[in-house]
Coordinates of C-alpha atoms and ligand atoms in Angstrom, one line a residue:
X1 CA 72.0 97.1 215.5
X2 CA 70.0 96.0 212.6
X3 CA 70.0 92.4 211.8
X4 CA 72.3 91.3 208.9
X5 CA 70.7 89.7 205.8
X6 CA 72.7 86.3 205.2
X7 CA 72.3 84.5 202.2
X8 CA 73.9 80.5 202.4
X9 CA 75.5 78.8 199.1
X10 CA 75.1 74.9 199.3
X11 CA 75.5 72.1 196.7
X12 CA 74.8 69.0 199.5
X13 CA 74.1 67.6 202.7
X14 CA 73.6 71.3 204.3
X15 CA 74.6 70.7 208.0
X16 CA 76.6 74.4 208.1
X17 CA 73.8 76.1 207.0
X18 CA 71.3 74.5 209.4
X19 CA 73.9 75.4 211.8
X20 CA 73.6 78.5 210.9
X21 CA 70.5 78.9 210.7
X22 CA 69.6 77.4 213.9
X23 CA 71.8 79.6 215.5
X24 CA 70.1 83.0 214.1
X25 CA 67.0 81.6 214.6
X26 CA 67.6 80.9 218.5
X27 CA 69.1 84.7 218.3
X28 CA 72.6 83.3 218.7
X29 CA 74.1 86.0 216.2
X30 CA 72.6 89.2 215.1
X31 CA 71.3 88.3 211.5
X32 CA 68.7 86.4 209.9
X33 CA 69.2 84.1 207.3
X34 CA 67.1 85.0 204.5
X35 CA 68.0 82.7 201.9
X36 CA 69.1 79.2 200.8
X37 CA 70.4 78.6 197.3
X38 CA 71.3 75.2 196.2
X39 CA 72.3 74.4 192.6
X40 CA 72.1 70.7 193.1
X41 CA 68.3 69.6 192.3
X42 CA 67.6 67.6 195.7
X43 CA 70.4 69.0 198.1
X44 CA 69.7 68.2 201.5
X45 CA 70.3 71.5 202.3
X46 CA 67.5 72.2 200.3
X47 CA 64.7 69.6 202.7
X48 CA 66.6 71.5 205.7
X49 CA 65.8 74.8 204.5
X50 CA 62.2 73.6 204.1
X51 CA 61.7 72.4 207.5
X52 CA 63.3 75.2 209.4
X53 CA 61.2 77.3 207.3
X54 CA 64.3 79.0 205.5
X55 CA 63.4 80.7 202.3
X56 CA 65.3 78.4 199.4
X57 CA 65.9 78.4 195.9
X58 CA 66.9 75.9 193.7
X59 CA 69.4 77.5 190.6
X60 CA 70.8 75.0 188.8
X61 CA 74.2 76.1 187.1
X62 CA 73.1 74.1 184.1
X63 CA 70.8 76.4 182.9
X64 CA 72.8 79.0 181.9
X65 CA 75.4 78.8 179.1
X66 CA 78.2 81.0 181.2
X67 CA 79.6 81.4 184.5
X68 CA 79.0 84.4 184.9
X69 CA 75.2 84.3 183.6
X70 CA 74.8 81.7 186.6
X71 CA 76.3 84.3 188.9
X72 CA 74.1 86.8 187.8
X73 CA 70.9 84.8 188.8
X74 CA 72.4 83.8 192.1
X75 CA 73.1 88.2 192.9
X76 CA 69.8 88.9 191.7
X77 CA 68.4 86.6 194.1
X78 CA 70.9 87.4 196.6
X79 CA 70.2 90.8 196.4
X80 CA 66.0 90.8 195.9
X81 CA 66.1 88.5 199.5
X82 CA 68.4 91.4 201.5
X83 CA 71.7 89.5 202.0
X84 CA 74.3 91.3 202.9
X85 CA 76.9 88.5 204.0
X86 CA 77.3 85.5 201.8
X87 CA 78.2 81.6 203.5
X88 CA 79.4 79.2 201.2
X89 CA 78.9 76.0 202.7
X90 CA 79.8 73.0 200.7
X91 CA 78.8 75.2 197.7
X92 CA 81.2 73.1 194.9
X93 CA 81.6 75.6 191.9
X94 CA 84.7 78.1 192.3
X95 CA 83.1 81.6 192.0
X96 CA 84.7 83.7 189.2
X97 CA 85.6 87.7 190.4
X98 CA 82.6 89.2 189.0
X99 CA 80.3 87.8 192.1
X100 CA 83.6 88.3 194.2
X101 CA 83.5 91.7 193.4
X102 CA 79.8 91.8 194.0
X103 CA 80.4 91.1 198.0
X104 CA 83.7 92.7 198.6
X105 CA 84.7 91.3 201.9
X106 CA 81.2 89.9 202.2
X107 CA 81.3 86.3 201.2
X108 CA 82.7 83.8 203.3
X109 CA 84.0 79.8 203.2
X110 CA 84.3 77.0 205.4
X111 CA 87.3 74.7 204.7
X112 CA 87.4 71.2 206.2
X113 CA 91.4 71.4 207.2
X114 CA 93.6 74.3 208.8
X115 CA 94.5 76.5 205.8
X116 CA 96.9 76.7 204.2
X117 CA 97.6 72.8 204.3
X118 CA 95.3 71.1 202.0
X119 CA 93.8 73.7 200.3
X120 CA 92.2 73.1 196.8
X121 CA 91.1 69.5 197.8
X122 CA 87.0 68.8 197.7
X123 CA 84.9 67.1 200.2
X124 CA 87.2 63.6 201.8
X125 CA 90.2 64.1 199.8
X126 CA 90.6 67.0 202.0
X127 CA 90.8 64.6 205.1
X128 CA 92.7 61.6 203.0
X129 CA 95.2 63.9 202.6
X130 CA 95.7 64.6 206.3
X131 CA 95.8 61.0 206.8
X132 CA 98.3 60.1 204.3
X133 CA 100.8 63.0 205.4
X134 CA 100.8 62.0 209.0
X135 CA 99.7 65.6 210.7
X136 CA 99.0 65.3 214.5
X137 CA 95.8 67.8 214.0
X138 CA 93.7 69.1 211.3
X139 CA 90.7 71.1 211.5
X140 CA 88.4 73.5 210.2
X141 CA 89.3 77.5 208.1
X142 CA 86.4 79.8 207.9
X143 CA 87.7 82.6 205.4
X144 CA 86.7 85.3 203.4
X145 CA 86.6 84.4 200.1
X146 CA 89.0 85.8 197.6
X147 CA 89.9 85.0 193.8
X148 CA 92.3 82.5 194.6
X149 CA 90.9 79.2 196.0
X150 CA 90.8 78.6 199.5
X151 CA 93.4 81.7 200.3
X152 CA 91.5 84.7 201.5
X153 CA 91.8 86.5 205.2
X154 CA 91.5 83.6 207.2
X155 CA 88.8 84.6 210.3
X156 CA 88.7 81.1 212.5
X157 CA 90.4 78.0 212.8
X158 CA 89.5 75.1 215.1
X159 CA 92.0 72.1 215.7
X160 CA 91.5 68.7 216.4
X161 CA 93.6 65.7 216.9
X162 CA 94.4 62.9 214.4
X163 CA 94.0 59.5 215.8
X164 CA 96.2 56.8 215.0
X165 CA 92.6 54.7 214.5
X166 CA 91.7 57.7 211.8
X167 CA 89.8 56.6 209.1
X168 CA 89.0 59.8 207.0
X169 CA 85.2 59.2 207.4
X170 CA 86.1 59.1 211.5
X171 CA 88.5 62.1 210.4
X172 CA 85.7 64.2 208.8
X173 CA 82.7 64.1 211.4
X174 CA 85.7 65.1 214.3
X175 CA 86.0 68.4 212.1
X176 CA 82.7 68.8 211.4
X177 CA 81.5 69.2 215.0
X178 CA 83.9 72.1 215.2
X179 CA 82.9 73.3 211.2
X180 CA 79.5 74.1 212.9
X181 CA 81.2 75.7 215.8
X182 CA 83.6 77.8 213.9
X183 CA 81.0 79.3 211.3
X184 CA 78.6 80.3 214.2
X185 CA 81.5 82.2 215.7
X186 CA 82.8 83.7 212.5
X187 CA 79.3 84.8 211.4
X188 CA 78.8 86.0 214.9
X189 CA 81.7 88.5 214.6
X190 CA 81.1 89.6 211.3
X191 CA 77.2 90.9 212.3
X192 CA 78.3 92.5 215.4
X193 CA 81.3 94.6 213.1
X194 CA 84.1 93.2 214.9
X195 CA 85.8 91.9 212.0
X196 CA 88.6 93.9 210.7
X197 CA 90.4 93.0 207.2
X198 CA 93.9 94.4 206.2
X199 CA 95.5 92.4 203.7
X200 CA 95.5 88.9 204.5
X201 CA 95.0 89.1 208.4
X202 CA 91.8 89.6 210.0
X203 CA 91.6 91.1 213.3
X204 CA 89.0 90.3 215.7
X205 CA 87.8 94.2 217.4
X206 CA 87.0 93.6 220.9
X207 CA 83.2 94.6 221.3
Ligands
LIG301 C1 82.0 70.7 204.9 O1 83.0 69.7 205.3 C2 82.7 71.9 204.5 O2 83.9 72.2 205.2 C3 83.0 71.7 203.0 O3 82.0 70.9 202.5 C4 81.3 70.2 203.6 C5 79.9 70.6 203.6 O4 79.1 69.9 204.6 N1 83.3 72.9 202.3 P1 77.6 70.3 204.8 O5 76.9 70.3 203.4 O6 77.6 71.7 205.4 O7 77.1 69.3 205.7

């Protein structure tokens, strides 16, 4: 099987896509990632990119007077580096259904809580919010991405306790040990073809 082309959408720190992209490069998952795009001018996704010797671009949202004209740029670069599969990771503009359309079934999202609870939330809100409404466990979603936020075929989930000694800073680094795990696997499946979409379920094809 040929390798898949992944592209990776960041706007910040980066640690998914270095996950990621460690994971390819160490020939963890059958694709090669063959393309960072941040649109935040000194992401540290961006420096990561650069010393794992990703390919990166930096396309800042402000330069374009429409959403869609954004979008655009990101395809064409998309497209001119071979991606196939799309990773958002920590990537914070909501994409409009022109670029959904673009990558039907082929753009994917991680989510720092066990969808649906706490969907729409950014960054630590995500993990205040499973503080302040007293849930045993949260976790991590990685989805396919669909026009409604945070709602598309959901591919992985990983679970981990809340502590009573939770702060959401304590909260958030528990679910991001199993973020990095969860993409890898999610990616994994989708470049061997065992991923199977029917409506909102995804089955996992045993290979
Ligand atoms: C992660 O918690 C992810 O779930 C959320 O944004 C954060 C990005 O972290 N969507 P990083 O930039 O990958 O380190």
């Amino acid at each position: 099987m040929n390798a898949v082309g992944i592209g990776v959408l960041a706007s910040g720190r980066g640690s998914n896509f270095e996950a990621l992209a460690r994971a390819a490069q160490e020939g963890r998952l059958n694709g090669e990632v063959r393309l960072l795009v941040a649109n935040v001018a000194g992401a540290g996704a961006l420096k990561r990119a650069q010393a794992l010797g990703v390919p990166a671009q930096f396309i800042s949202h402000r330069q374009f007077n429409s959403r869609v004209a954004f979008e655009q740029a990101l395809v064409r670069a998309l497209e001119a580096a071979g991606v196939e599969l799309v990773c958002l990771a920590g990537f914070m503009r909501i994409l409009s259904p022109f670029f959904i359309s673009q990558f039907p079934n082929r753009i994917m999202n991680i989510h720092p809580s066990l969808l649906p609870a706490f969907a729409g939330l950014l960054g630590m809100q995500v993990h205040e919010a499973a503080i302040a409404a007293g849930v045993k466990f949260s976790g991590c979603t990685v989805h396919f991405v669909s026009e409604e936020v945070d709602a598309g075929p959901i591919i992985i989930q990983r679970v981990v306790p809340v502590l009573d000694s939770d702060s959401a800073d304590s909260l958030a680094a528990r679910v991001l040990v199993e973020e990095h795990q969860a993409y890898i696997e999610a990616v994994r499946l989708y470049c061997e073809r065992r991923l199977e979409v029917n409506g909102r379920r995804v089955k996992v094809v045993t290979a």
